[in-house]
Short mmCIF file of C-alpha atoms in Angstrom, two decimals:
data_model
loop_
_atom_site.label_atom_id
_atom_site.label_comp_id
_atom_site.label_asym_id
_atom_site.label_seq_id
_atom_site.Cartn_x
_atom_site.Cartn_y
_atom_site.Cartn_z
CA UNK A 1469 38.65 -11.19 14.81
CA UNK A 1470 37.08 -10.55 18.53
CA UNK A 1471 33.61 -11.15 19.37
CA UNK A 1472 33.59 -7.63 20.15
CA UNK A 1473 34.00 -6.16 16.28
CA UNK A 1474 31.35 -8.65 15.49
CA UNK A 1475 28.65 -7.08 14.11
CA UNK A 1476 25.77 -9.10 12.32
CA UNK A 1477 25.95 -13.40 13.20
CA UNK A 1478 23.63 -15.74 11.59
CA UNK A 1479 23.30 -18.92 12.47
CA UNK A 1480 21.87 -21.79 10.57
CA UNK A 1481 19.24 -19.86 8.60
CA UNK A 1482 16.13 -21.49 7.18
CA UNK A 1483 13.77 -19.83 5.19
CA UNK A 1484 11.01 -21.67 2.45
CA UNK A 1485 7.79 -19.90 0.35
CA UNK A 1486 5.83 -22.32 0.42
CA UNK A 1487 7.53 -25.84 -0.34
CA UNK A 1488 10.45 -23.79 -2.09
CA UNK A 1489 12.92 -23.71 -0.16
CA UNK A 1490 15.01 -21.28 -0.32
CA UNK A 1491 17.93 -20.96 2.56
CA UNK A 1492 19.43 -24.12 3.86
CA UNK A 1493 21.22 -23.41 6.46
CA UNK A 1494 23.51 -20.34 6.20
CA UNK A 1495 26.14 -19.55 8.92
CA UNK A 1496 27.96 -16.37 8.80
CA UNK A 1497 29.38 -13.26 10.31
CA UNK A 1498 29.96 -10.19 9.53
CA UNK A 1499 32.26 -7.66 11.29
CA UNK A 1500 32.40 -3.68 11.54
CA UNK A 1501 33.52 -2.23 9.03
CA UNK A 1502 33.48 -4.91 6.53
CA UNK A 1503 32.39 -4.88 2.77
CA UNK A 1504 30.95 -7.97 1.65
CA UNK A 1505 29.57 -8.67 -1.66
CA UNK A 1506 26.88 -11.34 -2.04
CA UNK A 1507 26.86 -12.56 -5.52
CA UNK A 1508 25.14 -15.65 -7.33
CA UNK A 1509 22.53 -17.37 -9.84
CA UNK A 1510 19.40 -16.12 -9.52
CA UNK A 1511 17.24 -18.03 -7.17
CA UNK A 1512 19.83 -18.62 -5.43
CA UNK A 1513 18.91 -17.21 -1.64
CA UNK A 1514 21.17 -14.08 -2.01
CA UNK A 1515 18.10 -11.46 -1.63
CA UNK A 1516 16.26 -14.10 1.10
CA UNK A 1517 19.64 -13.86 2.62
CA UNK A 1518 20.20 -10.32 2.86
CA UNK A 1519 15.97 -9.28 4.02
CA UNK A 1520 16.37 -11.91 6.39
CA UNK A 1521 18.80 -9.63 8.24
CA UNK A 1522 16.52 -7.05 9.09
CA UNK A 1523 13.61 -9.37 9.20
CA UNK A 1524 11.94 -8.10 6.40
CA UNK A 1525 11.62 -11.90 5.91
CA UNK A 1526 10.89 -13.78 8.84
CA UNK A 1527 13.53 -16.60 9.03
CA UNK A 1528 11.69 -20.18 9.74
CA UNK A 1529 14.46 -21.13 12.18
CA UNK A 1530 17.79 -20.21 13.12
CA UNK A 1531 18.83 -16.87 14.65
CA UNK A 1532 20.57 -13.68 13.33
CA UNK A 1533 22.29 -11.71 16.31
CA UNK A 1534 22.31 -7.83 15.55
CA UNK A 1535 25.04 -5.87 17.50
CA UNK A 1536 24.71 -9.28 20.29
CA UNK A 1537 21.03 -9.26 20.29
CA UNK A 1538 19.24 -12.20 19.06
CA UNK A 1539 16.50 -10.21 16.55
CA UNK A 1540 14.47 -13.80 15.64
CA UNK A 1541 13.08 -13.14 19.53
CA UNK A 1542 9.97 -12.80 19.12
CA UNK A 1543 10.24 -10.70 22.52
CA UNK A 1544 12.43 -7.93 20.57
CA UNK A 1545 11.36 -5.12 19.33
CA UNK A 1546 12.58 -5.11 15.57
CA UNK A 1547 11.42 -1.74 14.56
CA UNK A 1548 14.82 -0.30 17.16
CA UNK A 1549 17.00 -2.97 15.56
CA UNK A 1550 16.20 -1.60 12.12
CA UNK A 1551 16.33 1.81 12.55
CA UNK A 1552 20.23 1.18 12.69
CA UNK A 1553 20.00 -1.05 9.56
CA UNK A 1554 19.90 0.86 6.54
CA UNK A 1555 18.20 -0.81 3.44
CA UNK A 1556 18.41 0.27 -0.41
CA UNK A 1557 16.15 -1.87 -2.97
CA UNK A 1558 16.42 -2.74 -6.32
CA UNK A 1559 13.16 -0.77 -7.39
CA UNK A 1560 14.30 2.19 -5.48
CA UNK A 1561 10.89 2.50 -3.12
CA UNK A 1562 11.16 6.32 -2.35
CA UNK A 1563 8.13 7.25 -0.44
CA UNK A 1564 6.26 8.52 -3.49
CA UNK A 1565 3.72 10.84 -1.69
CA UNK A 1566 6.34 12.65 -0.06
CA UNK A 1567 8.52 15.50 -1.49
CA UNK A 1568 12.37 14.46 -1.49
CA UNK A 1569 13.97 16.29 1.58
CA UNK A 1570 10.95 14.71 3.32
CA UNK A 1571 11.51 11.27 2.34
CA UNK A 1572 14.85 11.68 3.61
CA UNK A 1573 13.41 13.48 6.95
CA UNK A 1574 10.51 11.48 7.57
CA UNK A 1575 11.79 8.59 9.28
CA UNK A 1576 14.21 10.68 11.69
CA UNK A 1577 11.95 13.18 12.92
CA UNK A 1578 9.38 10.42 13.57
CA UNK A 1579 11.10 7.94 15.58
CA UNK A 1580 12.84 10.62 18.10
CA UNK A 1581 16.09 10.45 16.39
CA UNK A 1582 16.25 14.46 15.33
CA UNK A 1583 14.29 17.41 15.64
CA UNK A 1584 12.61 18.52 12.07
CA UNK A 1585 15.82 21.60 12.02
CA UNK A 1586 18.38 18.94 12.57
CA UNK A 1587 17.03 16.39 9.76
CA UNK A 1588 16.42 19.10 7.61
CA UNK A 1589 20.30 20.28 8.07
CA UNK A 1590 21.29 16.53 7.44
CA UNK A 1591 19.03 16.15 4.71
CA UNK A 1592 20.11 19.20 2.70
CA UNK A 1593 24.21 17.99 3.20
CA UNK A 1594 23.72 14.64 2.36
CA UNK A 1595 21.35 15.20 -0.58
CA UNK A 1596 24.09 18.12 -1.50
CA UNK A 1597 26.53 15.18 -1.45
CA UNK A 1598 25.09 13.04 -3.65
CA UNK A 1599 23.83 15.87 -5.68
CA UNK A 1600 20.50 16.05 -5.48
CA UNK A 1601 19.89 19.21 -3.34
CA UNK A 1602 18.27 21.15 -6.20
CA UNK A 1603 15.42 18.71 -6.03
CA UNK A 1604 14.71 18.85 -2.48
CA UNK A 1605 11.01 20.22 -3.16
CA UNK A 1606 10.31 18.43 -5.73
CA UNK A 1607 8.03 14.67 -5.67
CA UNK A 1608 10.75 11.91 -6.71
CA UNK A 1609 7.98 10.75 -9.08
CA UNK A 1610 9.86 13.17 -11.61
CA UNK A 1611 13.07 11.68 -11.08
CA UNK A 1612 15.37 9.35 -12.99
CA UNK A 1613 15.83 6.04 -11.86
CA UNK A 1614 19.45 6.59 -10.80
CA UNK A 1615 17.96 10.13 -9.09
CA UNK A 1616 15.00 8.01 -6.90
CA UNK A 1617 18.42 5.72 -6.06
CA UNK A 1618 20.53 8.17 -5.19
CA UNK A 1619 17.93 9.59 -3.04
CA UNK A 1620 16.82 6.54 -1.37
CA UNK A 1621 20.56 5.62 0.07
CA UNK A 1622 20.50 8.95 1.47
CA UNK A 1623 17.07 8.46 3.12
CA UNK A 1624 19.11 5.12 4.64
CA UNK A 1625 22.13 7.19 5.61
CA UNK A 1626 19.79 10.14 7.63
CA UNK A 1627 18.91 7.52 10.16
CA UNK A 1628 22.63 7.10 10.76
CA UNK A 1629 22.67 3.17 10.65
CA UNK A 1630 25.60 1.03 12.04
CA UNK A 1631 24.99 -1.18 8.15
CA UNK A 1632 23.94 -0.54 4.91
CA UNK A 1633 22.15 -3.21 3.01
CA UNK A 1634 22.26 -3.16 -0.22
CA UNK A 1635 19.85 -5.38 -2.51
CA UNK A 1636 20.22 -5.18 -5.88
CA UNK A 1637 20.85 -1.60 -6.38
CA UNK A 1638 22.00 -1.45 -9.80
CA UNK A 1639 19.42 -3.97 -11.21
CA UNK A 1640 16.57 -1.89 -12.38
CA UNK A 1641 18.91 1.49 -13.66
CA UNK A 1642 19.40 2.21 -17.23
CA UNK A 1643 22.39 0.85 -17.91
CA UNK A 1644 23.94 4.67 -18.38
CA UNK A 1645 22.58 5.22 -14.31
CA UNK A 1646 24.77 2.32 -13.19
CA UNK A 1647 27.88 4.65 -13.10
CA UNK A 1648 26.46 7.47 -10.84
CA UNK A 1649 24.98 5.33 -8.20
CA UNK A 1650 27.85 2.78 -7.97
CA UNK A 1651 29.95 6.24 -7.37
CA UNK A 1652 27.54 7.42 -4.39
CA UNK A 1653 27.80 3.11 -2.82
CA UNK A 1654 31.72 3.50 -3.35
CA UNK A 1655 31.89 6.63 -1.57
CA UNK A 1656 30.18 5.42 1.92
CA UNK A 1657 32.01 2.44 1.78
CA UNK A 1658 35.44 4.37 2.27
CA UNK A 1659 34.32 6.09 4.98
CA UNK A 1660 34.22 2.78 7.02
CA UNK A 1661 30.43 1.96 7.35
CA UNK A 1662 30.00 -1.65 7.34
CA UNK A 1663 27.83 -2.70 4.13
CA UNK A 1664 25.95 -5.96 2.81
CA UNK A 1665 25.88 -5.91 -1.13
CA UNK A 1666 24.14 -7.97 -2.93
CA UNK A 1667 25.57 -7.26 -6.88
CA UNK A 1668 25.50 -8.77 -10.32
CA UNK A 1669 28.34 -5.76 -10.95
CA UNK A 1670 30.91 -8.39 -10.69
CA UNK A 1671 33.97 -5.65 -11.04
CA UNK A 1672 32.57 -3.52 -8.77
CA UNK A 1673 32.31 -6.60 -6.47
CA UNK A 1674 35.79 -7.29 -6.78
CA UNK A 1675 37.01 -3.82 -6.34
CA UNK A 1676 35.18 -2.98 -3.48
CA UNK A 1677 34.74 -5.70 -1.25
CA UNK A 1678 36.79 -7.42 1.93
CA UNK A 1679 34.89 -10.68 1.10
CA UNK A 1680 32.77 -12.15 -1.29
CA UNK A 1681 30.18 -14.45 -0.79
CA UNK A 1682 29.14 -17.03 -3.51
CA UNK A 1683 25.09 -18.28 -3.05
CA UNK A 1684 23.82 -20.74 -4.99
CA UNK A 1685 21.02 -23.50 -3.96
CA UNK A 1686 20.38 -21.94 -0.57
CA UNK A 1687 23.70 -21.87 0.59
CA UNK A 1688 27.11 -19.84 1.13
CA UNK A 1689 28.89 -22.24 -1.49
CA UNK A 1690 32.55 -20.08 -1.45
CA UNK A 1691 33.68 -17.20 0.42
CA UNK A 1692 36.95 -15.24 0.63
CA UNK A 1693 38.53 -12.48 -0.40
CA UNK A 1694 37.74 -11.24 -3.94
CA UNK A 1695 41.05 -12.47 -5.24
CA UNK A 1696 40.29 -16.16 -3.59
CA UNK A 1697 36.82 -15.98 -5.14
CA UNK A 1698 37.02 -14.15 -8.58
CA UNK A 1699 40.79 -15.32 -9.59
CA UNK A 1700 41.11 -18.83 -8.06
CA UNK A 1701 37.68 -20.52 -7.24
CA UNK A 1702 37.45 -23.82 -5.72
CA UNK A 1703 33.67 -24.89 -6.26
CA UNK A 1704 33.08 -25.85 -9.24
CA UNK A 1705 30.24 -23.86 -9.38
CA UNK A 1706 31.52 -20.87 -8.60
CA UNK A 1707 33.71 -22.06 -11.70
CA UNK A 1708 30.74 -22.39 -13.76
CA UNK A 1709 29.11 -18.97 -12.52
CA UNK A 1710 31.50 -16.94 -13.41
CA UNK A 1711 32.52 -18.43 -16.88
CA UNK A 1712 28.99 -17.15 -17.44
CA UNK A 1713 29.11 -14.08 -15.93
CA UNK A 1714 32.46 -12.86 -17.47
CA UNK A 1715 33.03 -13.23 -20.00
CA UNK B 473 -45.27 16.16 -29.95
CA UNK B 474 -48.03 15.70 -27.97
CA UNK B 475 -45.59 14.09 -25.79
CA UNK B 476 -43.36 17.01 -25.15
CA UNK B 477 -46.27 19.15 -24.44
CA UNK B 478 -47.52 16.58 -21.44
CA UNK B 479 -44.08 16.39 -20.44
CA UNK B 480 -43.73 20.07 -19.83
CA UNK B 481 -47.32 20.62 -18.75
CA UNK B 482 -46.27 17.47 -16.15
CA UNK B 483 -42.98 19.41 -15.19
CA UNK B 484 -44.93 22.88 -14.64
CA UNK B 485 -47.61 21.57 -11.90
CA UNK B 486 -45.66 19.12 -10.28
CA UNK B 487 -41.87 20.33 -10.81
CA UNK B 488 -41.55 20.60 -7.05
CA UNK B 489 -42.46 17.27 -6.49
CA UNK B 490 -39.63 16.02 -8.88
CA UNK B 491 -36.84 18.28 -7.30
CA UNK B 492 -37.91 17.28 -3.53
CA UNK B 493 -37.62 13.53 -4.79
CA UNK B 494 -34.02 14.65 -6.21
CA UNK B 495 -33.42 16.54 -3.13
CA UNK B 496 -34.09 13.41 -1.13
CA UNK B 497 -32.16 10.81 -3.43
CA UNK B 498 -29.12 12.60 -3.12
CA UNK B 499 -29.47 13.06 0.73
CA UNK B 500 -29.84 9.65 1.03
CA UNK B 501 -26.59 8.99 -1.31
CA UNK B 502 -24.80 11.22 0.89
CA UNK B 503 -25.57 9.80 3.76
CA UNK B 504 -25.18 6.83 2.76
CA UNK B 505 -21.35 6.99 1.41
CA UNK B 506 -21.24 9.32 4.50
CA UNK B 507 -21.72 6.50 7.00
CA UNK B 508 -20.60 4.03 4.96
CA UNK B 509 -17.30 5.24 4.68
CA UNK B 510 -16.55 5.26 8.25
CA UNK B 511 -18.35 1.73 8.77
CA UNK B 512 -16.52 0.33 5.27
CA UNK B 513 -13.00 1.56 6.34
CA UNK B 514 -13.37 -0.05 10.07
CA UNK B 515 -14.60 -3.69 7.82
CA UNK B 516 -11.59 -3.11 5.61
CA UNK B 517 -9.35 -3.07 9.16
CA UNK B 518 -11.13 -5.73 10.24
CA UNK B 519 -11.11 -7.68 6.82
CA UNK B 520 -6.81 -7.08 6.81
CA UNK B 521 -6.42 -7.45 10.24
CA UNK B 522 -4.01 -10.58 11.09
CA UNK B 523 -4.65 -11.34 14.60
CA UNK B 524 -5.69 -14.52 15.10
CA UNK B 525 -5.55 -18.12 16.91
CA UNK B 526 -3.04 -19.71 14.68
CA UNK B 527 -4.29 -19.69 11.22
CA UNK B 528 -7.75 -18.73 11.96
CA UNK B 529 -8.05 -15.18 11.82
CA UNK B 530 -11.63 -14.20 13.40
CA UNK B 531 -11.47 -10.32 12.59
CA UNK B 532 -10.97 -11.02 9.42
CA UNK B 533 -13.33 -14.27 8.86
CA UNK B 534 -16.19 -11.97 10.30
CA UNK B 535 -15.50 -9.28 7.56
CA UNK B 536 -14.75 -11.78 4.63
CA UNK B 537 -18.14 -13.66 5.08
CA UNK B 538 -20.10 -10.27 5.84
CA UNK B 539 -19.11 -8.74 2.10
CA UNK B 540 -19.24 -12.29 0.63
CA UNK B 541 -23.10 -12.52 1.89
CA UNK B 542 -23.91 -8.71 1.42
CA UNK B 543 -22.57 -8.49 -2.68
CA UNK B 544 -23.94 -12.12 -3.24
CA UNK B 545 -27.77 -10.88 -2.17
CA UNK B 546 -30.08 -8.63 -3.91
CA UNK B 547 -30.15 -5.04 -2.59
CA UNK B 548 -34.15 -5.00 -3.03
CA UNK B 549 -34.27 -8.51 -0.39
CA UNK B 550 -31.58 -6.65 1.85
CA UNK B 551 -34.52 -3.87 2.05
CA UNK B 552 -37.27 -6.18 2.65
CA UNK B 553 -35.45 -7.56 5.30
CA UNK B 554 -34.48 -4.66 6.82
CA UNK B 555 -37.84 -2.94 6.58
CA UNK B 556 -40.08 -5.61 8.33
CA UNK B 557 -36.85 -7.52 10.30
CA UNK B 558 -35.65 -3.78 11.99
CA UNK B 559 -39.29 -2.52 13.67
CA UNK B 560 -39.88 -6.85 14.64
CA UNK B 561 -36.48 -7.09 16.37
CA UNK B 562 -36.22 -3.61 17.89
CA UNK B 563 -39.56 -2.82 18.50
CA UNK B 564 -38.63 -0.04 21.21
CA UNK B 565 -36.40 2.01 19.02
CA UNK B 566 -39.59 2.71 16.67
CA UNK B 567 -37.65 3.33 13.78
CA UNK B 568 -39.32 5.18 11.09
CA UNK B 569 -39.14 3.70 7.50
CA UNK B 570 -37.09 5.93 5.96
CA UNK B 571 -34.25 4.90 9.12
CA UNK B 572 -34.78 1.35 8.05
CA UNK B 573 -33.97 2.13 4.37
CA UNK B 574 -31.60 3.58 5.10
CA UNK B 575 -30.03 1.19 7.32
CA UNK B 576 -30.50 -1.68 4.49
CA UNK B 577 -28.15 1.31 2.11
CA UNK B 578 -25.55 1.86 4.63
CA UNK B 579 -25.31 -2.21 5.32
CA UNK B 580 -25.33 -2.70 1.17
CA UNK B 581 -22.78 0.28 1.16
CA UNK B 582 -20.39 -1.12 3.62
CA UNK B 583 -19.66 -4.17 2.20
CA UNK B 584 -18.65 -2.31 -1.06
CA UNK B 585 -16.47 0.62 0.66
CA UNK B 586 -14.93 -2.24 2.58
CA UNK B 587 -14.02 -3.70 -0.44
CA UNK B 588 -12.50 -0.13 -2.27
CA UNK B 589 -10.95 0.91 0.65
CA UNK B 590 -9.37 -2.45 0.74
CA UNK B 591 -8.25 -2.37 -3.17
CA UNK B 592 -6.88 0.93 -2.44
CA UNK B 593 -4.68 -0.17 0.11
CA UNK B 594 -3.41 -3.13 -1.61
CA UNK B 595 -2.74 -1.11 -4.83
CA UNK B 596 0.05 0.51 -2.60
CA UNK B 597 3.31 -0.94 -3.91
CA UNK B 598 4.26 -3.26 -1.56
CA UNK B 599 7.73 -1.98 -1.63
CA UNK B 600 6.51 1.27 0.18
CA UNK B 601 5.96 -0.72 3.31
CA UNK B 602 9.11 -2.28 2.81
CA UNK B 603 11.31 0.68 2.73
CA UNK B 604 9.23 2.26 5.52
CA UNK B 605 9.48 -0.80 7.69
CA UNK B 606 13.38 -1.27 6.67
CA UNK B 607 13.80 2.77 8.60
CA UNK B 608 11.84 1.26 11.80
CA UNK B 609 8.43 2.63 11.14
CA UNK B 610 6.12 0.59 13.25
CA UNK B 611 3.39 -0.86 11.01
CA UNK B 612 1.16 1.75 11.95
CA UNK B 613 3.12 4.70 11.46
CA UNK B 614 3.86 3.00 8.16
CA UNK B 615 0.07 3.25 7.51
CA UNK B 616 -0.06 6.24 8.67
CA UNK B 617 2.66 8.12 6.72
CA UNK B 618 3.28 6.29 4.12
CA UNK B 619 0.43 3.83 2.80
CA UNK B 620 -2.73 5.77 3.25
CA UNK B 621 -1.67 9.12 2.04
CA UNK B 622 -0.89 7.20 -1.34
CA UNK B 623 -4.42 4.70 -1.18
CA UNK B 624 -6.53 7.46 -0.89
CA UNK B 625 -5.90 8.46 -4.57
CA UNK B 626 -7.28 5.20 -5.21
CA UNK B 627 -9.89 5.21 -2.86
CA UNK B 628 -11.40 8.77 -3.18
CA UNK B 629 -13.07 8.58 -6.85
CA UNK B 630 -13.78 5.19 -6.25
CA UNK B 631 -16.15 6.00 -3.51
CA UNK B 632 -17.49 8.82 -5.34
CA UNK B 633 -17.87 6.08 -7.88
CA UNK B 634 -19.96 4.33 -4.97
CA UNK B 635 -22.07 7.51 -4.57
CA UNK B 636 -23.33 7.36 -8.31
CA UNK B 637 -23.68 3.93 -7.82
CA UNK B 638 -26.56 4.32 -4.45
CA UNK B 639 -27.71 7.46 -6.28
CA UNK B 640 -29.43 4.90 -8.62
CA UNK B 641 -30.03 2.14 -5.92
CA UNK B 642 -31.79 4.26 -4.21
CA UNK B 643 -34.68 4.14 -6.60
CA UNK B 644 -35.74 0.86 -5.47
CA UNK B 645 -36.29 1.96 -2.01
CA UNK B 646 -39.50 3.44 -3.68
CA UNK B 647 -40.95 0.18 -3.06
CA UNK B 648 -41.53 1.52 0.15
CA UNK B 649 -42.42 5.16 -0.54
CA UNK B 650 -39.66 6.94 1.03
CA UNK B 651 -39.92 9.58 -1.31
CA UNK B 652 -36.76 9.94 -3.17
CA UNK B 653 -37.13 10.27 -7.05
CA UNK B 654 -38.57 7.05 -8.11
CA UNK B 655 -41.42 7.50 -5.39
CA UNK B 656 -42.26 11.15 -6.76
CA UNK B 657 -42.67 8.70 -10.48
CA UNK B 658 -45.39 6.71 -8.80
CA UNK B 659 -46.84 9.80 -6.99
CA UNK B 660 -47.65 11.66 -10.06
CA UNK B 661 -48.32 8.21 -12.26
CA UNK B 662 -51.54 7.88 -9.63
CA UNK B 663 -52.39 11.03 -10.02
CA UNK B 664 -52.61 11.64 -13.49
CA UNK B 665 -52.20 7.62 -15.02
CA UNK B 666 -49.37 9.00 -17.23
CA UNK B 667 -46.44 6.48 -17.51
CA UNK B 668 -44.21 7.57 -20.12
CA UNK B 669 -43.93 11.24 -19.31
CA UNK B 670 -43.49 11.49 -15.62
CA UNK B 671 -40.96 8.09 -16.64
CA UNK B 672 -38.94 10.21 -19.38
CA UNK B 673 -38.77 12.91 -16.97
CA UNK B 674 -37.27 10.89 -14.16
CA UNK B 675 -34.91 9.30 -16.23
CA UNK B 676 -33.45 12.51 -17.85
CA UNK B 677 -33.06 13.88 -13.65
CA UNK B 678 -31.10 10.55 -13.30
CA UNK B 679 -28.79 10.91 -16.00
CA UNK B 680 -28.01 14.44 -15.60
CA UNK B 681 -27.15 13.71 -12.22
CA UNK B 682 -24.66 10.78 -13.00
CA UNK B 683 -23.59 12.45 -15.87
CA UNK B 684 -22.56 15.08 -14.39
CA UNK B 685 -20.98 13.14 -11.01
CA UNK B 686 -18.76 10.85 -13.28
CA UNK B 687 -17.44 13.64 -15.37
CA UNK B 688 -16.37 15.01 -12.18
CA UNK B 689 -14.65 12.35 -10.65
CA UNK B 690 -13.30 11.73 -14.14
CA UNK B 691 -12.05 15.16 -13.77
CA UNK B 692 -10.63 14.44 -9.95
CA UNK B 693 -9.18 11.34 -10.90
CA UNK B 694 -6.81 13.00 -13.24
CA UNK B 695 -5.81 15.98 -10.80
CA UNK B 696 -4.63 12.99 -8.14
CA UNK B 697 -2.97 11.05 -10.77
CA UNK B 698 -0.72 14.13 -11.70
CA UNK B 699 0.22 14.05 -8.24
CA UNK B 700 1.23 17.21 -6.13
#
């Protein structure tokens, strides 16, 4: 793989709350177009991991490079880095005081990106896509938790980002909501987009992803490809995680 | 009965006296929330602002010891000082009494709209900033967009809350005769030595007033919590 399809590096990440602490020391790299699926105990780093990459946690040393910039310089200007770094969360966060087209508008129109015809014409496809276009007046309040999910990947996807994080997006649906927004992630990832998951699905894990990464203790403990990591594990822990997990 | 009768005789000669006293009590709530609002929400900036020489943060020490000191005083001392401290330390300004009242409010007021405006914004799912922040939204256009247009259902019928709350501080600024509702009680007490009528009438303007107030922002409070 060339430095040039290199996409998001991190190198030697640190991060403690408090005197937990939390990452120690993760090295990585992810390349264009990949799928990788972070998976793990609890506690583990894998969400510390994954908002450390668009600085939503500030790492306490080492340095991520975005696209060949180093972001941990204090002399960049984050908020440009993370408008093409899209972000979905586990308790869905759509702007509540806003109707749904303009939560999926909003950012666009405000930071220069598109005029307010433009990110209303994106708005109304990609809500159309993921089926949500009758509800494009309404507040998301009255939505269902696999709706307000729904809704917020396609408030990522307006601002046209070069990755898709994905923290927990499953976590806090109704187990009968899982389906529909698994479909919607499953979707973007064939058409190339390079995406960060971190999942407790473990099959969807395994069917979607180039790599997985295993967390546990504040480290990357295995990687590979889903067959390395799901069918022939070599940590023992891994082992142990995923006699628990599937059983 | 004979106390009904002195109570209305008391409300037909001097009924005008009562309403001016009302009239003035809720001008000076109003203009007290009024200017307290503006000087509260700059505190609560102040009071959240992070800028600072490495863990001391001066903006917001300033603010923190300011609404400590004002909520841990009397409001009746913070209007003694007020009214003899003001006219001693700017003697040029000649500030009337009532303006030195109503200073003492608006400082009382302050620290308390600092502190609702404050709640407000920290009632704001913290997850709101996140996704906003997680698009690029600076943190002000975060505030902007996203944080304040959701704290001011919080902070609205809280500071209406507020107003009920000077409409009845107020009384003790009769200390100094300013001439709001409690002053018109002591008016008419040394004019006619009646306590308990002129008293029961007072009282019953009071209540009505609050009663009224809260069952409005009762009211308010349930048309922002249904949303749009």
């Amino acid at each position: 793989m060339s430095d040039a399809m290199e996409l998001i590096r991190v190198e030697d990440l640190h991060k403690s709350f408090g005197s937990l602490h939390v990452l120690k020391g993760v090295s990585e790299h992810i390349v264009k177009g990949e799928v990788v699926s972070v998976i793990g105990p609890s506690g583990g780093g894998k969400s510390t991991f994954l908002r450390c990459l668009n600085l939503l946690e500030t790492p306490d040393s080492g340095h991520i490079f975005f696209e060949g910039v180093d972001i941990t310089d204090k002399r960049v200007d984050i908020n440009l880095h993370r408008q093409k770094m899209g972000m979905v969360f586990q308790h869905f966060n759509v702007f509540n005081n806003l109707t749904v087209g303009k939560n999926v508008t909003l950012a666009p129109v405000l930071l220069g990106k598109k005029s307010q015809k433009e990110a209303d014409e994106t708005a109304r496809e990609l809500l159309e896509r993921v089926g949500l276009y009758d509800k494009i007046d309404q507040n998301p309040r009255k939505l269902s938790g696999g709706q307000k999910q729904r809704l917020a990947i396609v408030r990522a996807l307006a601002m046209e980002p070069d990755v898709m994080l994905f923290d927990e997006p499953t976590s806090a649906l109704d187990p009968e909501m899982v389906g529909e927004v698994l479909q919607v992630i499953k979707g973007l990832v064939k058409t190339g987009l390079t995406t960060v998951i971190v999942t407790h699905e473990m099959g969807f894990a395994k069917e979607v992803s180039d790599r997985v990464f295993f967390m546990d203790g504040g480290i990357i403990a295995e990687k590979g490809t889903p067959d390395e990591v799901f069918n022939h594990p070599q940590n023992p822990r891994t082992k142990e995680f995923l006699s628990k997990v599937l059983y | 009965m004979n106390f009904l009768v002195i109570m209305g005789r008391l409300w037909g000669q001097y009924w005008k006296l009562f309403l001016s006293g009302l009239g003035m009590t809720l001008f000076m709530g109003f203009l007290t929330v009024l200017i307290s609002s503006v000087s509260g929400s700059l505190m609560a900036m102040m009071r959240r602002s992070r800028w600072g020489i490495g863990k001391f943060r001066p903006f917001s020490a300033i603010a923190a010891v300011y609404v400590e000191v004002i909520r841990g005083t009397p409001i009746l001392l913070q209007l003694y000082f007020f009214y003899f401290m003001l006219p001693q330390w700017l003697p040029f300004l000649n500030l009337s009494e009532f303006a030195c009242v109503m200073t003492a409010c608006c400082v009382n007021s302050t620290a308390y709209v600092c502190e609702i405006v404050r709640a407000g914004i920290q009632a704001v799912d913290i997850g709101q900033t996140e996704a906003a922040r997680s698009l690029g939204l600076s943190s002000r256009q975060t505030m902007m967009y996203v944080v304040l247009p959701q704290a001011v259902k919080n902070i609205l019928p809280a500071l209406c809350n507020e107003f009920v709350a000077i409409v009845k501080e107020t009384s003790l600024a009769s200390t100094f005769f300013i001439g709001e509702l409690m002053t018109q009680f002591k008016t008419i007490n040394g004019i006619t030595f009646r306590v308990l009528e002129p008293l029961t009438i007072v009282g019953i303007i009071y209540f009505l007033v609050t009663f009224v107030l809260s069952k409005l922002i009762a009211a308010l409070e349930r048309r922002m919590g249904a949303g749009e």
